[in-house]
PDB file of C-alpha atoms in Angstrom:
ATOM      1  CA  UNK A   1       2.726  27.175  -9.119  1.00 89.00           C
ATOM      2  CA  UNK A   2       6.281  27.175  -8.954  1.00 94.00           C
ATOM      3  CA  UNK A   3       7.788  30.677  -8.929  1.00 92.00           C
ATOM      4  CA  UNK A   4       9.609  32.186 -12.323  1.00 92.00           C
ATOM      5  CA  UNK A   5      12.905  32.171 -10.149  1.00 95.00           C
ATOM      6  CA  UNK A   6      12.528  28.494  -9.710  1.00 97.00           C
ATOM      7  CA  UNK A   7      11.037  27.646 -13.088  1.00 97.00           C
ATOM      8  CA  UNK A   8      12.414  25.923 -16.586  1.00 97.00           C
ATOM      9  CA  UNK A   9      12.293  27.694 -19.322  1.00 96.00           C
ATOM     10  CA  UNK A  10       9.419  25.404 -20.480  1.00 96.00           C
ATOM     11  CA  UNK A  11       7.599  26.061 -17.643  1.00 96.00           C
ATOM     12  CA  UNK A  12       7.950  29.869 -17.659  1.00 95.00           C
ATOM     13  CA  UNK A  13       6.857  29.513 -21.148  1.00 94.00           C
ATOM     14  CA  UNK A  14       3.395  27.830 -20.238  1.00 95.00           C
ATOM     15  CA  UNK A  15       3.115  30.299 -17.426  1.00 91.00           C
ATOM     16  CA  UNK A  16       2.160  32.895 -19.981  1.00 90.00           C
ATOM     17  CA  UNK A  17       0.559  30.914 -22.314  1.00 88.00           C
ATOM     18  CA  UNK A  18      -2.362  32.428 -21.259  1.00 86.00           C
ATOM     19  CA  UNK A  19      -1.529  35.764 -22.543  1.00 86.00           C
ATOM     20  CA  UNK A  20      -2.052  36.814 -26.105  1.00 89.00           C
ATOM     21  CA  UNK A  21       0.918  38.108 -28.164  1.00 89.00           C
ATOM     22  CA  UNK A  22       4.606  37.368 -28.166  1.00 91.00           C
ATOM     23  CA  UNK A  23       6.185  36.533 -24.968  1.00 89.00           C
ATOM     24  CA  UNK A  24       9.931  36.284 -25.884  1.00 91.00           C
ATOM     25  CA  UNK A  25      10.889  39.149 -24.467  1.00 93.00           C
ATOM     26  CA  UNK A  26       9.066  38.080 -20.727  1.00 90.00           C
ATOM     27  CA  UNK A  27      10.472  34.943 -21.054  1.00 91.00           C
ATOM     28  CA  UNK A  28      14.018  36.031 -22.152  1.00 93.00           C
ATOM     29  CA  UNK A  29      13.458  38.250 -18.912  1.00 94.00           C
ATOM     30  CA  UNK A  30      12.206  35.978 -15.907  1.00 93.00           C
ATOM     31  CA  UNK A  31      15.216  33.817 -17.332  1.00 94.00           C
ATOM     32  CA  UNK A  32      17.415  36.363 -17.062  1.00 96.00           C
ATOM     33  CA  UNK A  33      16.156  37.135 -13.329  1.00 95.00           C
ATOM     34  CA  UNK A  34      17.043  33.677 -12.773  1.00 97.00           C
ATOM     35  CA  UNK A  35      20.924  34.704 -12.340  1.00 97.00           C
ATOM     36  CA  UNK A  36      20.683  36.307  -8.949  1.00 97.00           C
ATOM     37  CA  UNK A  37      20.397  32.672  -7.316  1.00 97.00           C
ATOM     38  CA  UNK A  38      23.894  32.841  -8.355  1.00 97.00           C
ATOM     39  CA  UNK A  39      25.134  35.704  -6.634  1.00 97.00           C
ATOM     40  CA  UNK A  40      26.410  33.904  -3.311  1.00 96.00           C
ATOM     41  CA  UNK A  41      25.823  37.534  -1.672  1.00 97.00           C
ATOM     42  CA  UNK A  42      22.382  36.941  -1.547  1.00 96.00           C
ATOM     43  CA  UNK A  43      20.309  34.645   0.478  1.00 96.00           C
ATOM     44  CA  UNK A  44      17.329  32.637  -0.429  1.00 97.00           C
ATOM     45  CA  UNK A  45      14.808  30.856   1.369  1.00 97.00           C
ATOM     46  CA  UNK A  46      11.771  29.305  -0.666  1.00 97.00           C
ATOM     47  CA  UNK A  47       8.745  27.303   0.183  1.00 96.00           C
ATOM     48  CA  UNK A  48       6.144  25.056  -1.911  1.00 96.00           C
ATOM     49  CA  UNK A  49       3.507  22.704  -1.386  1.00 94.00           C
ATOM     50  CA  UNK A  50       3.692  19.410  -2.848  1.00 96.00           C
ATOM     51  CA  UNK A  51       0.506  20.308  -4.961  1.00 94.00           C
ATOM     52  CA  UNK A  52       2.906  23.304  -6.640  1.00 93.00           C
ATOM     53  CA  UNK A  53       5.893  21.133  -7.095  1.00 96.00           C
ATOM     54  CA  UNK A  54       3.592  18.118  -8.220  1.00 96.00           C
ATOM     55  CA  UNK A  55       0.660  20.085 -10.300  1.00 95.00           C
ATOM     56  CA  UNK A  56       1.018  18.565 -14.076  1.00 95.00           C
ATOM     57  CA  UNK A  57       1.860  22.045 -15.433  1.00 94.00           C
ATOM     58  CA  UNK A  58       3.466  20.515 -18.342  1.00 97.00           C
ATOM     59  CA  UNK A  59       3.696  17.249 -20.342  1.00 97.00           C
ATOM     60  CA  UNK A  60       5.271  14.495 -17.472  1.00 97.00           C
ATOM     61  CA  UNK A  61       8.888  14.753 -18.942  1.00 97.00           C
ATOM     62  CA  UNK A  62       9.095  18.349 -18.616  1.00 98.00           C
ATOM     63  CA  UNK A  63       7.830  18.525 -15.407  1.00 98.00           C
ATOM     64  CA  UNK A  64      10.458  15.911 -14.495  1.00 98.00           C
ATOM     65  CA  UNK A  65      12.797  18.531 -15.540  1.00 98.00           C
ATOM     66  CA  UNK A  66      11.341  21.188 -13.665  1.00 98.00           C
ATOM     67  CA  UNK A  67      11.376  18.731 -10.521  1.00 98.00           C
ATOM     68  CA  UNK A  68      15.076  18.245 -10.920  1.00 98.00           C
ATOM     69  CA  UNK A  69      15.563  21.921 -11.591  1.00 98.00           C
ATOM     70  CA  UNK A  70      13.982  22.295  -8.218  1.00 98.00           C
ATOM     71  CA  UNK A  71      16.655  19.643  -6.485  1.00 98.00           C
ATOM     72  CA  UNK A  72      19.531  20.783  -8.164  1.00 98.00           C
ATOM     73  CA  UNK A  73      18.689  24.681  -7.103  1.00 97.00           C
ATOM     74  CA  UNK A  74      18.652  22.995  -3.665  1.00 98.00           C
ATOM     75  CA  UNK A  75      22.283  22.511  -3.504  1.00 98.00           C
ATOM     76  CA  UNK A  76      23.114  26.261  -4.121  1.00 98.00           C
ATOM     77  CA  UNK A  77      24.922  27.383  -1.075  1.00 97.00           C
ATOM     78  CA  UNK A  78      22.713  30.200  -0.548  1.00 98.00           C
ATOM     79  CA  UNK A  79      19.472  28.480  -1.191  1.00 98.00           C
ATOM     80  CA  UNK A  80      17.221  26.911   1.110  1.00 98.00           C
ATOM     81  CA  UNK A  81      14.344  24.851  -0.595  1.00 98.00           C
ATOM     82  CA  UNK A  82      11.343  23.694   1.525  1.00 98.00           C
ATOM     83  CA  UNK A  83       8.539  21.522   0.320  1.00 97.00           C
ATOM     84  CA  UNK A  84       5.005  20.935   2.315  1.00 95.00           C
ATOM     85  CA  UNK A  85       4.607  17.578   1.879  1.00 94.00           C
ATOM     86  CA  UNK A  86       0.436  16.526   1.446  1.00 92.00           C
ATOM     87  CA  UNK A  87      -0.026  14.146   4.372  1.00 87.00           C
ATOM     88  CA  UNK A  88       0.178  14.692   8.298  1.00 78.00           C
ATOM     89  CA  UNK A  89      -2.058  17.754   9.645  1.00 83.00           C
ATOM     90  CA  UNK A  90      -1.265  21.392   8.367  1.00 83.00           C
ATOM     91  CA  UNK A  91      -3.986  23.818  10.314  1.00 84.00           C
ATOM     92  CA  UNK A  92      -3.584  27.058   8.221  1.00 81.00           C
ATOM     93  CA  UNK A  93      -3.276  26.972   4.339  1.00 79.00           C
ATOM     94  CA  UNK A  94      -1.663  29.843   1.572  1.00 77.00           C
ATOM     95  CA  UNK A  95      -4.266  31.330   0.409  1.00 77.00           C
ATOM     96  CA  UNK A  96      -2.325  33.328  -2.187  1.00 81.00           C
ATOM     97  CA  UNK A  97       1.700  33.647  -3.333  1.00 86.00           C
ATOM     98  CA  UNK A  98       3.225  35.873  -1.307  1.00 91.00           C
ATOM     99  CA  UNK A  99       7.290  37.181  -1.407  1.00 92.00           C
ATOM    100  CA  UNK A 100       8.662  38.816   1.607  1.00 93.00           C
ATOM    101  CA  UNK A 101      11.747  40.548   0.334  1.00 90.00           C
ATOM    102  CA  UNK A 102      12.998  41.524   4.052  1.00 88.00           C
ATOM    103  CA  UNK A 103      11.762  43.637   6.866  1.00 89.00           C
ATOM    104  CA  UNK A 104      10.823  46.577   4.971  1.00 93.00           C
ATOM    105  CA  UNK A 105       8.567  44.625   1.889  1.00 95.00           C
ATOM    106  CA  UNK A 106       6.753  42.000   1.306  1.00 95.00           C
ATOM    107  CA  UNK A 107       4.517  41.067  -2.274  1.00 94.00           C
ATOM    108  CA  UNK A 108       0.870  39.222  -2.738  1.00 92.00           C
ATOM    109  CA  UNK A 109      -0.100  37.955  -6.111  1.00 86.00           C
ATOM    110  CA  UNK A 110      -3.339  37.365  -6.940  1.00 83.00           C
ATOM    111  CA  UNK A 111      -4.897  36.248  -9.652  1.00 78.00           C
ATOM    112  CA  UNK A 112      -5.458  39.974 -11.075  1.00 84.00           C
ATOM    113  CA  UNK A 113      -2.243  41.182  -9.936  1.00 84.00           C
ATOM    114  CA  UNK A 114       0.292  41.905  -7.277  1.00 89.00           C
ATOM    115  CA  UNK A 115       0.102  44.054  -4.102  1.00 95.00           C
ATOM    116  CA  UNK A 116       3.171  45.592  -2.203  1.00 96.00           C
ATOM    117  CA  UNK A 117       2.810  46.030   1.385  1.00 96.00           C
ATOM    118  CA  UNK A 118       5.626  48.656   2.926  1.00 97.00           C
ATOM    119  CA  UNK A 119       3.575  48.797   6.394  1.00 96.00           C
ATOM    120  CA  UNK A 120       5.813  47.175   9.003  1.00 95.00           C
ATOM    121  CA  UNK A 121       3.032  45.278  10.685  1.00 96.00           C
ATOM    122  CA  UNK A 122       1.671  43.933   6.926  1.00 96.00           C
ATOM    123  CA  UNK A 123       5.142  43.073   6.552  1.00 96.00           C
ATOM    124  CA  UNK A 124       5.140  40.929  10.236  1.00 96.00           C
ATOM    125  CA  UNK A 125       2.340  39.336   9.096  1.00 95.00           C
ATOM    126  CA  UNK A 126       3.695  38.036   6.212  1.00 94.00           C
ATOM    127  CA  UNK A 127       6.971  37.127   8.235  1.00 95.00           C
ATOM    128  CA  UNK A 128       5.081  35.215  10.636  1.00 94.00           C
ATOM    129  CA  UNK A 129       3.101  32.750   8.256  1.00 93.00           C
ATOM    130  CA  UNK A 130       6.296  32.505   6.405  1.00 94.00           C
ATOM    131  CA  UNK A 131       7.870  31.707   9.859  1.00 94.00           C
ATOM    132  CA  UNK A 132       4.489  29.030  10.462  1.00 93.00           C
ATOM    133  CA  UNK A 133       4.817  27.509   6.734  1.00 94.00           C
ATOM    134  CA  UNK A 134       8.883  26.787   7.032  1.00 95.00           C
ATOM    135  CA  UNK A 135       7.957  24.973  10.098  1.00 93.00           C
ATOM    136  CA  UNK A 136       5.671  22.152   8.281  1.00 94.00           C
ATOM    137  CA  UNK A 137       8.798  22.017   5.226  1.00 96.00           C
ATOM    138  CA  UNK A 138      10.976  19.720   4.449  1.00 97.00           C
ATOM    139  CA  UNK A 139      14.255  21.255   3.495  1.00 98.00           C
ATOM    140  CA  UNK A 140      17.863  19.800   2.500  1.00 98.00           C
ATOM    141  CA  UNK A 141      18.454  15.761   2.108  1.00 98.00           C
ATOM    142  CA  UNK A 142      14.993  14.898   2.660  1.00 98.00           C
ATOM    143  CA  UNK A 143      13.016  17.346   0.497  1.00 98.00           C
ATOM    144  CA  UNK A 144      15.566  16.626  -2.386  1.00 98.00           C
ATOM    145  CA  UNK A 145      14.274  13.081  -1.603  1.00 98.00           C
ATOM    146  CA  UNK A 146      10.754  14.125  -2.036  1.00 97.00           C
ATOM    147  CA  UNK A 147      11.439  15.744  -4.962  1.00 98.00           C
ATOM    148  CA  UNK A 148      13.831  13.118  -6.904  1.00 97.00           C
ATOM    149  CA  UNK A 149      10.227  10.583  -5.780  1.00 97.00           C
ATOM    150  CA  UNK A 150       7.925  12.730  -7.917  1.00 97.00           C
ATOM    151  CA  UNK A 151      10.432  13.426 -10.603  1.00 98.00           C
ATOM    152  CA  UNK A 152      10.799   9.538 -10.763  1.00 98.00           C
ATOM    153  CA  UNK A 153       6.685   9.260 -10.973  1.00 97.00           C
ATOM    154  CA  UNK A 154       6.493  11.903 -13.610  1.00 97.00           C
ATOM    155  CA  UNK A 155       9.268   9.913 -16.034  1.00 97.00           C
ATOM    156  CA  UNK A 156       6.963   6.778 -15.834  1.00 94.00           C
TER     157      UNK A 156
END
C-alpha cells in the first residue's frame, strides 16, 4: 500500500474504509501530516514496490491520480522516491511496512498494529534492508517514468 504521507485524499479515504464509524477526523489528520514533505528542513527518502504503486486500490482514474501524486511528490527537493520495479531478480522480499525514522527508531506495521523498535541493533537491521531495498529502486527521471507508464495504463 502506499503510505498516508504519500496518499490522495481518496486513497486515504479507502484506507479506512474498513473501519466502522466516521473517519473525518483521521482523514482530516493523515492529510494534515501530509505538510511536513513541505518543510525543506526535513529529508525524505521513500521506497515502494511496483505491486504498491500499481495495486487497484481505487477505481482506475483515481489511482491515476494517486500515481501522479506519487511523481509530482518526486520533484520535492527533499524527497527521494524509489520504486521496485516487478521484473529482473530481487532475492529478499518486505515482508511487512516498516519506517525507520533515524538512528535511534524505526516502526513495523502489521496487520494488527505497529511496533517501535528503540534497540540500536533492531534499528541496524531495519537500516540495512532499507540500505538492500534502495539498491533494487529506481529513483529520479526514470522512476517518474515508471510511474507516468502505469498512470497512463490506469486512464485507459
Amino acid at each position: 500500500m502506499v503510505t498516508g504521507l504519500l496518499a490522495t485524499p481518496e486513497y486515504v479515504r479507502a484506507s479506512l474504509a474498513h473501519i466502522s464509524g466516521d473517519h473525518s477526523k483521521a482523514i482530516a489528520k493523515k492529510l494534515e501530516r501530509q505538510s511536513i514533505l513541505y518543510d525543506t528542513s526535513k529529508h525524505f527518502t521513500f521506497i515502494l514496490t511496483e505491486q504498491a504503486a500499481r495495486w487497484p486500490f481505487l477505481p482506475a482514474s483515481a489511482m491515476a491520480m494517486q500515481v501522479d501524486r506519487l511523481a509530482s511528490i518526486s520533484l520535492l527537493p527533499n524527497i527521494r522516491l524509489g520504486i521496485i520495479p516487478l521484473g529482473g531478480h530481487m532475492p529478499v522480499g518486505p515482508l511487512n511496512t516498516f519506517t525507520v525514522y533515524d538512528k535511534r527508531i524505526a516502526t513495523v506495521e502489521t496487520q494488527t498494529g505497529a511496533m517501535v523498535f528503540r534497540d540500536h541493533r533492531d534499528v541496524r537491521a531495519y537500516l540495512d534492508e532499507f540500505d538492500t531495498y534502495e539498491g533494487y529502486a529506481l529513483f529520479g527521471d526514470a522512476a517518474r517514468e515508471r510511474l507516468s507508464d502505469w498512470a497512463v495504463l490506469f486512464r485507459s
